[in-house]
Coordinates of C-alpha atoms in Angstrom, one line a residue:
M106 CA -20.3 -18.0 -41.1
S107 CA -17.6 -19.7 -43.6
E108 CA -13.8 -19.0 -43.0
R109 CA -13.5 -18.7 -46.8
R110 CA -11.7 -15.4 -47.8
L111 CA -10.8 -16.0 -51.0
S112 CA -13.4 -15.2 -54.0
E113 CA -14.9 -17.5 -56.2
S114 CA -11.7 -16.8 -58.8
G115 CA -9.6 -17.5 -56.5
F116 CA -8.0 -14.1 -55.3
P117 CA -8.0 -13.3 -51.6
I118 CA -11.1 -11.1 -50.4
K119 CA -9.7 -8.0 -47.9
G120 CA -12.1 -7.7 -44.7
V121 CA -11.5 -3.9 -45.2
Y122 CA -11.5 -1.9 -48.7
T123 CA -10.5 1.7 -48.6
E124 CA -9.5 4.2 -51.4
A125 CA -6.1 2.9 -51.5
D126 CA -7.3 0.2 -53.0
L127 CA -8.8 1.6 -56.5
P128 CA -7.0 1.7 -59.5
G129 CA -5.2 5.2 -60.1
D130 CA -7.0 5.4 -63.7
L131 CA -10.2 5.0 -62.2
D132 CA -12.4 8.1 -64.1
S133 CA -10.9 6.6 -67.4
R134 CA -11.5 3.0 -66.9
L135 CA -15.1 4.1 -65.7
G136 CA -16.3 6.0 -68.4
A137 CA -19.9 7.5 -68.0
P138 CA -22.9 4.6 -68.7
G139 CA -23.4 4.1 -72.4
E140 CA -19.7 5.7 -73.0
F141 CA -16.8 3.7 -73.7
P142 CA -15.3 2.0 -72.2
Y143 CA -19.2 0.6 -71.1
T144 CA -18.1 -0.2 -67.5
R145 CA -20.9 1.6 -65.9
G146 CA -23.3 0.4 -68.6
V147 CA -23.7 0.1 -72.6
Y148 CA -26.9 2.7 -72.5
P149 CA -27.1 6.3 -70.7
T150 CA -30.3 5.4 -68.5
M151 CA -29.8 1.5 -68.3
Y152 CA -33.5 0.9 -65.9
T153 CA -34.7 4.1 -65.5
S154 CA -36.0 4.8 -68.6
R155 CA -37.1 0.7 -68.8
P156 CA -36.2 -2.4 -67.0
W157 CA -34.3 -5.3 -68.4
T158 CA -36.0 -7.8 -70.3
M159 CA -37.7 -10.5 -68.4
R160 CA -36.9 -13.7 -70.1
Q161 CA -38.0 -17.1 -68.8
Y162 CA -36.9 -20.1 -70.1
A163 CA -39.6 -22.3 -71.4
G164 CA -40.3 -25.8 -73.9
F165 CA -41.0 -29.4 -73.0
G166 CA -42.8 -31.8 -74.7
T167 CA -44.7 -31.2 -77.7
A168 CA -45.1 -28.3 -79.7
I169 CA -48.7 -27.5 -78.4
E170 CA -47.4 -27.9 -74.7
S171 CA -44.8 -25.4 -74.9
N172 CA -47.3 -22.9 -76.8
A173 CA -49.4 -23.2 -74.1
R174 CA -46.7 -22.7 -71.1
Y175 CA -45.8 -19.2 -73.4
H176 CA -48.9 -17.5 -73.2
Q177 CA -49.2 -18.0 -69.8
L178 CA -45.7 -16.6 -69.5
L179 CA -47.0 -13.9 -71.9
R180 CA -50.0 -13.1 -69.4
A181 CA -48.3 -13.1 -66.5
G182 CA -46.0 -10.4 -67.6
T183 CA -42.8 -12.0 -69.5
M184 CA -41.4 -9.5 -72.2
G185 CA -39.8 -12.1 -74.1
L186 CA -40.2 -15.9 -74.8
S187 CA -36.7 -18.3 -74.7
V188 CA -37.0 -21.3 -76.3
A189 CA -35.9 -24.7 -74.7
F190 CA -35.2 -27.6 -77.5
D191 CA -34.9 -31.1 -76.8
L192 CA -31.8 -33.2 -76.9
P193 CA -32.5 -34.9 -80.6
T194 CA -33.4 -31.3 -82.0
Q195 CA -30.4 -29.8 -80.9
M196 CA -28.1 -32.3 -82.0
G197 CA -30.0 -32.2 -85.3
Y198 CA -32.1 -35.4 -85.8
D199 CA -35.8 -36.3 -86.3
S200 CA -37.9 -37.5 -83.4
D201 CA -38.1 -41.3 -85.4
D202 CA -34.8 -41.5 -85.7
P203 CA -33.0 -44.3 -83.4
I204 CA -30.8 -42.4 -81.7
A205 CA -33.7 -39.7 -80.7
H206 CA -35.2 -42.9 -78.5
G207 CA -36.2 -42.0 -75.1
E208 CA -35.1 -38.1 -75.4
V209 CA -37.8 -36.6 -77.2
G210 CA -39.6 -33.9 -75.3
K211 CA -37.7 -34.4 -72.2
V212 CA -35.2 -31.2 -72.0
G213 CA -37.0 -29.2 -74.3
V214 CA -39.6 -29.1 -76.9
A215 CA -39.8 -31.4 -80.3
I216 CA -39.1 -29.8 -83.6
D217 CA -39.0 -31.5 -86.4
S218 CA -40.5 -29.2 -89.1
I219 CA -41.9 -26.0 -90.3
E220 CA -45.2 -27.7 -88.8
D221 CA -44.2 -28.1 -85.0
M222 CA -42.8 -24.2 -85.4
R223 CA -46.1 -23.4 -86.4
L224 CA -47.6 -25.1 -83.6
L225 CA -44.7 -23.8 -81.2
F226 CA -46.0 -19.9 -81.8
A227 CA -49.2 -19.9 -82.4
G228 CA -51.4 -17.2 -81.4
I229 CA -48.0 -15.4 -80.8
P230 CA -47.4 -12.0 -82.6
L231 CA -44.1 -12.5 -83.5
D232 CA -43.5 -8.7 -84.6
K233 CA -44.2 -7.9 -80.9
V234 CA -42.3 -9.9 -78.9
S235 CA -38.5 -10.8 -78.2
T236 CA -37.5 -14.4 -78.8
S237 CA -34.5 -16.2 -77.5
M238 CA -33.4 -19.6 -78.8
T239 CA -31.2 -21.9 -77.4
I240 CA -29.7 -24.1 -80.1
N241 CA -26.2 -24.0 -81.4
A242 CA -25.4 -26.4 -84.2
P243 CA -28.5 -26.4 -85.9
G244 CA -29.2 -22.9 -84.7
S245 CA -29.7 -21.1 -88.3
V246 CA -31.8 -24.1 -89.2
L247 CA -34.7 -23.3 -86.3
L248 CA -33.8 -19.6 -87.1
L249 CA -35.0 -20.1 -90.6
L250 CA -38.4 -22.1 -89.8
Y251 CA -39.0 -19.3 -87.2
Q252 CA -38.9 -17.1 -90.2
L253 CA -41.1 -19.0 -92.1
V254 CA -43.7 -19.1 -89.5
A255 CA -43.6 -15.2 -89.3
E256 CA -43.8 -14.4 -93.3
E257 CA -46.7 -16.9 -93.1
N258 CA -48.1 -14.7 -90.8
G259 CA -47.3 -11.5 -92.6
V260 CA -44.6 -10.7 -90.2
P261 CA -41.3 -10.1 -92.8
G262 CA -38.1 -10.8 -91.5
S263 CA -37.3 -7.0 -90.8
A264 CA -40.2 -6.8 -87.8
L265 CA -38.7 -9.9 -86.0
N266 CA -36.8 -9.4 -82.6
G267 CA -34.4 -11.8 -80.9
T268 CA -31.4 -14.1 -80.6
I269 CA -30.2 -17.5 -81.7
Q270 CA -27.4 -19.3 -79.1
N271 CA -25.2 -20.4 -82.0
D272 CA -22.0 -20.1 -80.0
I273 CA -20.7 -23.6 -81.2
L274 CA -16.8 -23.4 -79.3
K275 CA -18.3 -23.4 -76.3
E276 CA -20.2 -27.0 -77.1
Y277 CA -16.5 -28.3 -77.5
I278 CA -15.5 -27.5 -74.4
A279 CA -18.3 -27.6 -71.8
R280 CA -21.4 -28.7 -73.6
G281 CA -21.1 -31.5 -76.1
T282 CA -23.9 -30.7 -78.8
Y283 CA -22.1 -29.9 -81.2
I284 CA -22.5 -32.0 -85.3
F285 CA -19.8 -31.0 -87.5
P286 CA -16.1 -30.1 -86.9
P287 CA -15.0 -26.5 -86.2
K288 CA -14.1 -25.3 -89.5
P289 CA -17.7 -25.8 -91.2
S290 CA -19.1 -24.7 -88.1
L291 CA -17.7 -21.3 -88.0
R292 CA -18.5 -20.9 -91.4
L293 CA -22.4 -21.5 -90.6
V294 CA -22.2 -19.0 -88.0
A295 CA -20.2 -16.6 -90.3
D296 CA -23.4 -17.6 -92.8
T297 CA -25.4 -16.9 -90.5
F298 CA -24.4 -13.2 -89.7
G299 CA -24.1 -12.5 -93.6
Y300 CA -28.0 -14.0 -94.3
C301 CA -29.6 -11.7 -91.0
R302 CA -27.8 -8.3 -91.9
S303 CA -29.8 -8.3 -94.8
E304 CA -32.7 -11.2 -94.1
I305 CA -33.6 -10.7 -90.5
P306 CA -31.2 -7.1 -89.5
K307 CA -32.6 -6.8 -85.5
W308 CA -31.8 -10.2 -85.0
N309 CA -29.0 -11.2 -82.3
T310 CA -26.6 -13.8 -84.5
I311 CA -25.0 -15.1 -81.8
S312 CA -25.2 -15.1 -77.6
I313 CA -21.6 -16.1 -77.6
S314 CA -21.9 -18.2 -74.2
G315 CA -19.8 -18.5 -70.6
Y316 CA -23.0 -19.3 -68.6
H317 CA -22.8 -23.3 -70.0
M318 CA -18.8 -23.5 -68.9
A319 CA -20.0 -22.0 -65.8
E320 CA -22.2 -24.5 -65.0
A321 CA -19.4 -26.8 -65.9
G322 CA -17.5 -25.5 -63.1
A323 CA -15.6 -22.4 -64.5
S324 CA -15.0 -19.6 -61.8
P325 CA -15.9 -16.1 -62.9
V326 CA -12.6 -15.2 -64.6
Q327 CA -12.2 -18.4 -66.6
E328 CA -16.0 -17.5 -67.2
I329 CA -15.4 -14.3 -69.3
A330 CA -11.9 -15.2 -70.4
F331 CA -13.0 -18.4 -72.5
T332 CA -16.3 -16.5 -73.7
L333 CA -14.3 -13.5 -75.2
A334 CA -11.5 -15.5 -76.5
N335 CA -14.1 -17.7 -78.0
G336 CA -16.0 -13.9 -79.1
I337 CA -12.5 -13.3 -80.9
E338 CA -12.8 -15.9 -82.7
Y339 CA -16.2 -15.8 -84.3
V340 CA -15.1 -11.6 -85.2
R341 CA -12.2 -13.4 -87.0
A342 CA -14.5 -15.4 -88.2
A343 CA -16.6 -12.9 -90.0
I344 CA -13.8 -10.4 -91.3
A345 CA -12.3 -13.8 -92.8
A346 CA -15.8 -14.2 -94.5
G347 CA -15.5 -11.0 -96.1
L348 CA -17.9 -8.7 -93.4
A349 CA -16.8 -5.5 -92.1
V350 CA -16.5 -5.5 -88.2
D351 CA -19.4 -2.7 -88.3
D352 CA -21.6 -4.5 -90.3
F353 CA -22.2 -7.2 -88.0
A354 CA -20.5 -6.8 -84.5
P355 CA -23.6 -4.7 -83.3
R356 CA -25.4 -7.6 -83.2
L357 CA -23.5 -9.4 -81.3
S358 CA -24.8 -10.8 -77.8
F359 CA -23.0 -12.8 -75.0
F360 CA -24.7 -15.1 -72.1
F361 CA -23.4 -15.1 -68.6
V362 CA -24.4 -16.4 -65.4
A363 CA -25.3 -14.9 -62.4
R364 CA -23.9 -16.6 -58.7
T365 CA -24.7 -16.2 -55.4
T366 CA -21.5 -14.2 -54.9
V367 CA -23.0 -10.8 -55.7
L368 CA -20.0 -8.5 -55.1
E369 CA -18.1 -10.9 -57.6
E370 CA -20.6 -11.0 -60.1
V371 CA -21.4 -7.3 -60.2
A372 CA -17.6 -7.1 -60.9
K373 CA -17.3 -9.9 -63.3
F374 CA -19.9 -8.3 -65.7
R375 CA -18.3 -4.7 -65.6
A376 CA -14.8 -6.1 -66.5
A377 CA -15.9 -7.8 -69.6
R378 CA -18.0 -5.1 -70.9
R379 CA -14.7 -3.6 -70.2
I380 CA -12.2 -6.1 -72.0
W381 CA -14.7 -6.3 -74.8
A382 CA -15.0 -2.4 -75.9
R383 CA -11.2 -2.1 -75.8
L384 CA -10.8 -5.6 -77.5
M385 CA -13.2 -4.6 -80.6
R386 CA -11.8 -0.9 -80.7
D387 CA -7.8 -1.4 -80.5
E388 CA -7.5 -5.0 -82.1
F389 CA -10.6 -5.3 -84.5
G390 CA -10.9 -1.5 -85.4
A391 CA -14.7 -0.5 -85.2
K392 CA -15.6 2.9 -85.5
N393 CA -19.5 2.2 -84.8
P394 CA -20.4 2.3 -80.6
K395 CA -22.6 -0.3 -81.1
S396 CA -19.4 -3.0 -82.0
M397 CA -17.9 -2.3 -78.6
M398 CA -20.8 -2.5 -76.8
L399 CA -21.0 -5.7 -74.7
R400 CA -24.9 -6.9 -74.5
F401 CA -25.6 -9.6 -72.2
H402 CA -28.3 -12.0 -71.2
T403 CA -28.2 -13.6 -67.7
Q404 CA -29.4 -16.7 -66.2
T405 CA -29.5 -17.6 -63.0
A406 CA -27.0 -20.1 -61.7
G407 CA -28.6 -23.8 -62.2
V408 CA -25.8 -25.4 -60.8
Q409 CA -26.3 -23.9 -57.3
L410 CA -29.7 -24.7 -56.8
T411 CA -30.2 -28.1 -54.4
A412 CA -32.5 -30.9 -54.5
Q413 CA -32.7 -30.4 -50.6
Q414 CA -35.0 -28.6 -49.7
P415 CA -36.2 -26.8 -52.8
E416 CA -38.0 -23.5 -51.7
V417 CA -34.6 -22.5 -50.6
N418 CA -33.7 -22.1 -54.3
L419 CA -36.0 -19.1 -54.1
V420 CA -33.4 -17.0 -51.8
R421 CA -31.1 -18.7 -53.8
V422 CA -32.3 -17.0 -57.0
A423 CA -33.6 -13.7 -55.9
V424 CA -29.9 -13.0 -54.9
Q425 CA -29.0 -14.1 -58.0
G426 CA -30.5 -11.6 -60.0
L427 CA -29.9 -9.0 -57.9
G428 CA -26.4 -9.5 -58.7
A429 CA -27.2 -10.0 -62.5
V430 CA -29.1 -6.5 -62.0
L431 CA -26.6 -4.8 -60.4
G432 CA -24.3 -5.7 -62.9
G433 CA -26.5 -4.3 -65.7
T434 CA -28.0 -7.1 -67.7
Q435 CA -30.1 -6.7 -70.8
S436 CA -32.3 -9.8 -70.2
L437 CA -32.6 -11.6 -67.4
H438 CA -34.0 -15.2 -66.7
T439 CA -34.6 -16.4 -63.6
N440 CA -34.6 -20.4 -62.6
S441 CA -37.3 -22.1 -61.2
F442 CA -36.8 -23.4 -57.7
D443 CA -37.7 -26.8 -58.4
E444 CA -35.3 -27.3 -61.8
A445 CA -32.8 -29.2 -59.9
I446 CA -35.4 -31.7 -59.9
A447 CA -37.7 -31.8 -62.7
L448 CA -38.7 -29.5 -65.3
P449 CA -40.9 -26.8 -63.7
T450 CA -43.9 -26.6 -62.7
E451 CA -46.5 -23.5 -63.9
K452 CA -46.7 -22.6 -60.6
A453 CA -42.4 -22.7 -60.3
A454 CA -42.1 -20.5 -63.1
R455 CA -44.5 -18.2 -62.2
L456 CA -43.0 -17.7 -59.1
A457 CA -39.5 -17.5 -61.1
L458 CA -41.1 -14.4 -63.1
R459 CA -42.4 -12.7 -60.1
T460 CA -39.0 -12.4 -58.7
Q461 CA -38.0 -10.4 -61.4
Q462 CA -41.2 -7.8 -61.0
V463 CA -40.0 -7.6 -57.5
L464 CA -36.8 -6.3 -58.2
A465 CA -37.9 -4.2 -60.8
Y466 CA -40.5 -3.0 -59.2
E467 CA -40.9 -3.1 -55.3
T468 CA -36.9 -2.4 -55.1
D469 CA -35.1 0.6 -56.1
L470 CA -32.8 -0.8 -58.4
T471 CA -34.0 0.8 -61.2
A472 CA -33.6 4.8 -59.9
T473 CA -29.9 5.3 -60.9
V474 CA -27.6 3.7 -63.1
D475 CA -24.7 1.5 -61.7
P476 CA -24.9 1.9 -58.3
F477 CA -22.0 0.4 -57.2
A478 CA -19.6 2.9 -59.4
G479 CA -17.2 4.2 -57.2
S480 CA -17.1 1.4 -54.6
Y481 CA -14.0 0.7 -52.9
V482 CA -14.7 -3.1 -53.0
V483 CA -16.4 -3.2 -56.3
E484 CA -14.1 -1.4 -58.1
A485 CA -10.9 -3.4 -56.9
M486 CA -12.3 -6.5 -57.8
T487 CA -13.5 -5.6 -61.0
S488 CA -9.8 -4.8 -61.7
E489 CA -8.7 -7.5 -60.3
I490 CA -10.8 -10.0 -62.4
E491 CA -10.0 -8.0 -65.6
A492 CA -6.6 -8.3 -65.4
A493 CA -6.7 -11.9 -64.6
A494 CA -8.9 -12.5 -67.5
D495 CA -6.8 -10.7 -69.9
A496 CA -4.0 -13.0 -68.8
L497 CA -6.0 -16.2 -68.7
M498 CA -6.6 -14.7 -73.0
A499 CA -3.0 -14.9 -73.3
R500 CA -2.8 -18.2 -72.6
V501 CA -5.3 -19.3 -74.6
F502 CA -4.0 -17.0 -77.3
E503 CA -0.4 -19.2 -76.8
H504 CA -2.1 -22.4 -78.5
G505 CA -2.3 -19.8 -81.6
S506 CA -6.7 -19.2 -81.0
A507 CA -9.3 -20.4 -79.3
V508 CA -9.6 -22.8 -81.7
D509 CA -6.5 -24.5 -81.7
A510 CA -6.7 -23.9 -77.2
I511 CA -9.8 -25.9 -78.0
E512 CA -8.3 -28.9 -79.9
A513 CA -5.4 -29.0 -77.3
G514 CA -7.4 -29.7 -74.2
F515 CA -6.9 -26.7 -72.9
Q516 CA -10.3 -25.0 -71.5
K517 CA -11.7 -28.1 -70.6
R518 CA -8.6 -28.9 -68.5
E519 CA -9.1 -25.7 -67.0
I520 CA -12.8 -25.7 -66.2
E521 CA -12.8 -29.3 -65.2
Q522 CA -9.7 -28.2 -62.1
S523 CA -12.0 -25.5 -61.2
A524 CA -15.2 -27.8 -60.9
Y525 CA -13.2 -30.6 -58.8
Q526 CA -12.0 -27.8 -56.5
V527 CA -15.5 -26.6 -55.6
A528 CA -16.6 -30.4 -55.3
Q529 CA -13.5 -31.1 -52.9
E530 CA -14.5 -27.4 -51.1
I531 CA -18.5 -28.9 -50.9
D532 CA -17.4 -32.5 -49.5
S533 CA -15.3 -31.0 -46.9
G534 CA -17.7 -28.7 -45.8
E535 CA -15.4 -25.7 -46.4
R536 CA -17.6 -24.2 -48.7
V537 CA -21.2 -24.2 -47.2
V538 CA -24.1 -25.3 -49.4
V539 CA -27.5 -24.4 -47.2
G540 CA -29.8 -27.7 -46.7
L541 CA -27.0 -29.9 -48.5
N542 CA -23.5 -29.8 -45.9
R543 CA -25.4 -27.3 -43.4
F544 CA -28.5 -27.1 -41.9
A545 CA -29.7 -30.2 -43.5
I546 CA -33.0 -31.8 -42.4
D547 CA -34.0 -35.5 -41.9
D548 CA -37.3 -35.6 -43.9
E549 CA -37.7 -33.6 -46.9
E550 CA -41.1 -32.6 -47.5
P551 CA -43.0 -34.6 -50.7
Y552 CA -42.6 -32.9 -53.9
E553 CA -44.4 -33.5 -57.5
P554 CA -42.7 -32.7 -60.3
L555 CA -43.6 -32.4 -63.8
R556 CA -43.4 -35.2 -66.0
V557 CA -43.0 -35.8 -69.6
D558 CA -45.6 -37.9 -70.7
P559 CA -43.6 -40.7 -73.0
A560 CA -46.4 -41.2 -75.8
I561 CA -45.0 -37.8 -77.1
E562 CA -42.3 -39.8 -79.2
A563 CA -44.8 -41.8 -80.6
A564 CA -46.7 -39.2 -81.1
Q565 CA -43.8 -37.2 -83.2
A566 CA -42.8 -40.2 -85.2
E567 CA -46.8 -40.3 -86.5
R568 CA -46.6 -36.8 -87.4
L569 CA -43.4 -37.2 -89.1
A570 CA -44.7 -39.7 -91.0
K571 CA -47.8 -37.7 -92.0
L572 CA -45.4 -35.1 -93.2
R573 CA -43.3 -37.5 -95.2
A574 CA -46.5 -39.0 -97.1
E575 CA -48.2 -35.4 -97.9
R576 CA -45.2 -33.0 -98.8
D577 CA -44.1 -33.2 -102.2
G578 CA -41.0 -35.7 -102.0
A579 CA -39.2 -34.8 -104.8
A580 CA -38.9 -31.1 -104.2
V581 CA -37.5 -32.1 -101.1
D582 CA -35.0 -33.7 -102.5
R583 CA -34.0 -31.2 -105.3
A584 CA -33.9 -29.0 -102.4
L585 CA -31.4 -31.1 -100.5
A586 CA -29.8 -31.4 -103.8
E587 CA -29.0 -27.9 -103.7
L588 CA -27.9 -27.4 -100.0
R589 CA -25.4 -30.1 -100.6
T590 CA -24.2 -27.9 -103.3
T591 CA -23.9 -25.5 -101.6
A592 CA -22.2 -26.8 -98.4
A593 CA -19.4 -28.3 -101.0
G594 CA -18.6 -24.5 -102.1
T595 CA -18.4 -21.0 -101.0
G596 CA -21.9 -19.9 -101.3
N597 CA -24.2 -19.3 -98.6
V598 CA -25.6 -22.1 -97.1
L599 CA -28.8 -20.3 -95.6
H600 CA -30.6 -19.3 -99.0
P601 CA -30.8 -23.2 -100.1
M602 CA -31.6 -24.2 -96.0
K603 CA -34.5 -22.3 -96.4
A604 CA -35.6 -23.6 -99.6
A605 CA -35.8 -27.0 -98.3
L606 CA -37.4 -26.2 -95.1
R607 CA -40.3 -24.2 -97.2
E608 CA -40.7 -27.5 -98.9
R609 CA -41.2 -29.2 -95.5
A610 CA -37.7 -30.7 -95.4
T611 CA -37.0 -31.6 -91.5
V612 CA -34.6 -30.9 -89.4
G613 CA -32.9 -33.8 -89.3
E614 CA -32.8 -33.8 -93.3
V615 CA -31.5 -30.3 -93.3
C616 CA -28.3 -31.6 -90.4
G617 CA -27.9 -35.1 -92.3
A618 CA -27.3 -33.1 -95.7
L619 CA -24.7 -31.0 -94.3
R620 CA -23.3 -33.9 -92.0
E621 CA -22.9 -35.5 -95.4
V622 CA -20.3 -32.7 -97.0
W623 CA -18.7 -31.2 -93.7
G624 CA -18.7 -34.9 -91.3
R625 CA -19.0 -35.0 -87.8
Y626 CA -17.0 -33.9 -85.0
R627 CA -15.7 -36.1 -82.7
P628 CA -13.1 -35.2 -79.8
T629 CA -10.3 -37.0 -81.1
D630 CA -10.2 -35.4 -84.8
R631 CA -8.1 -33.0 -85.9
F632 CA -8.7 -30.2 -88.2

């Protein structure tokens, strides 16, 4: 056993907890399931009436290959799709752009135009599945392509369910796939809120993400404090754009990690719900209960997976998934055991889904709501995390706003310090990683990872050349000119953006038109 007795967030974990560790106002801190402050879950019945959405993240190579994987997952019983895009798509570049060389199809699927989006979702009933798209700076572009393909198949926007990540602020903090400076980026987010309210009303317009900050090294307290601070920034931006809080807040969603430290993770999720409910009611005056509900997707912790003895990751993922379910997640992606090596194989992806199905159908986790309510240790941890997160959020807002803190490098520095401490603990052996710094074996069994065909890049370039030759170039130019005009003014850019995409403008061309007006963001920029 490790001698560590500190939580991931740095507070001591006692060997024994008693009633004396419970907060004196526990009843008001808890509430009932489905009622303010939503500590016990956002719905009264939680999983007793239906399990969480089992959503498996997938996407690689070409749209045709990814479409085949989606059909496999749906046949295996997944309830929602989650799309991974390649790096050029995430950065708003076409596959034939010189800057995209060597990255096409590598970490996700390459989507350059409406033609790729048609192939990606061929044969999939878009009015029956829920689709999550992990895309940020060009999130609105990919959402509009999805809507256009749905409309071609007779599915109106009012019937579409899903989420775009669309969380640009965490990109400046921890990930780096930003395009524009923060101010126009926040405008694009607010424009998406307004557009979806009328055009795609059941769509979750943003997934405010702590996951990537956690993968970069953030502690549980840092994860929820910085995520909720970003959430406040988005709410303020939407209100400044003229939207009423109850008109958009019910469609906000969140995205967190689930680590192997189950008790602290459960407490983290419960604390996050409580903080958000209080903020929305007391700071922003929300009246609609749905505006106060922190609904979230969870992904198991990729950063905790090891390339050494990769089968051990099956155990890690099961434990992480358990924590997410006990914490009350609305949907869950379980990582494949081979993701520390390469993109998941079909068998590994199926095993990851089977992990969720065992949790849902072979355990008693779905028999009762919030089974840890009243637990001495979990309630004490929940209150500790809540207090620490509140204090850290106050430090963010000492800079003025979350964006001001980002400009000052505050969140990034805090996360880097946490990551450095974890790395030191692993190197010293103080933090045990099974198969890496303890219980290692001399001879690893060979493993054949999934490999992406490098010929994909040339094939995508050929498809783009054909598209540009066959489309009405003058119509595309007119549509892009209208997009630039709107971007330079105050109108909602999603309407001219959709018109350009309908004319078969590419993702790179649409993002390029916005770059011409809004510029690019560089970390040294001031705004």
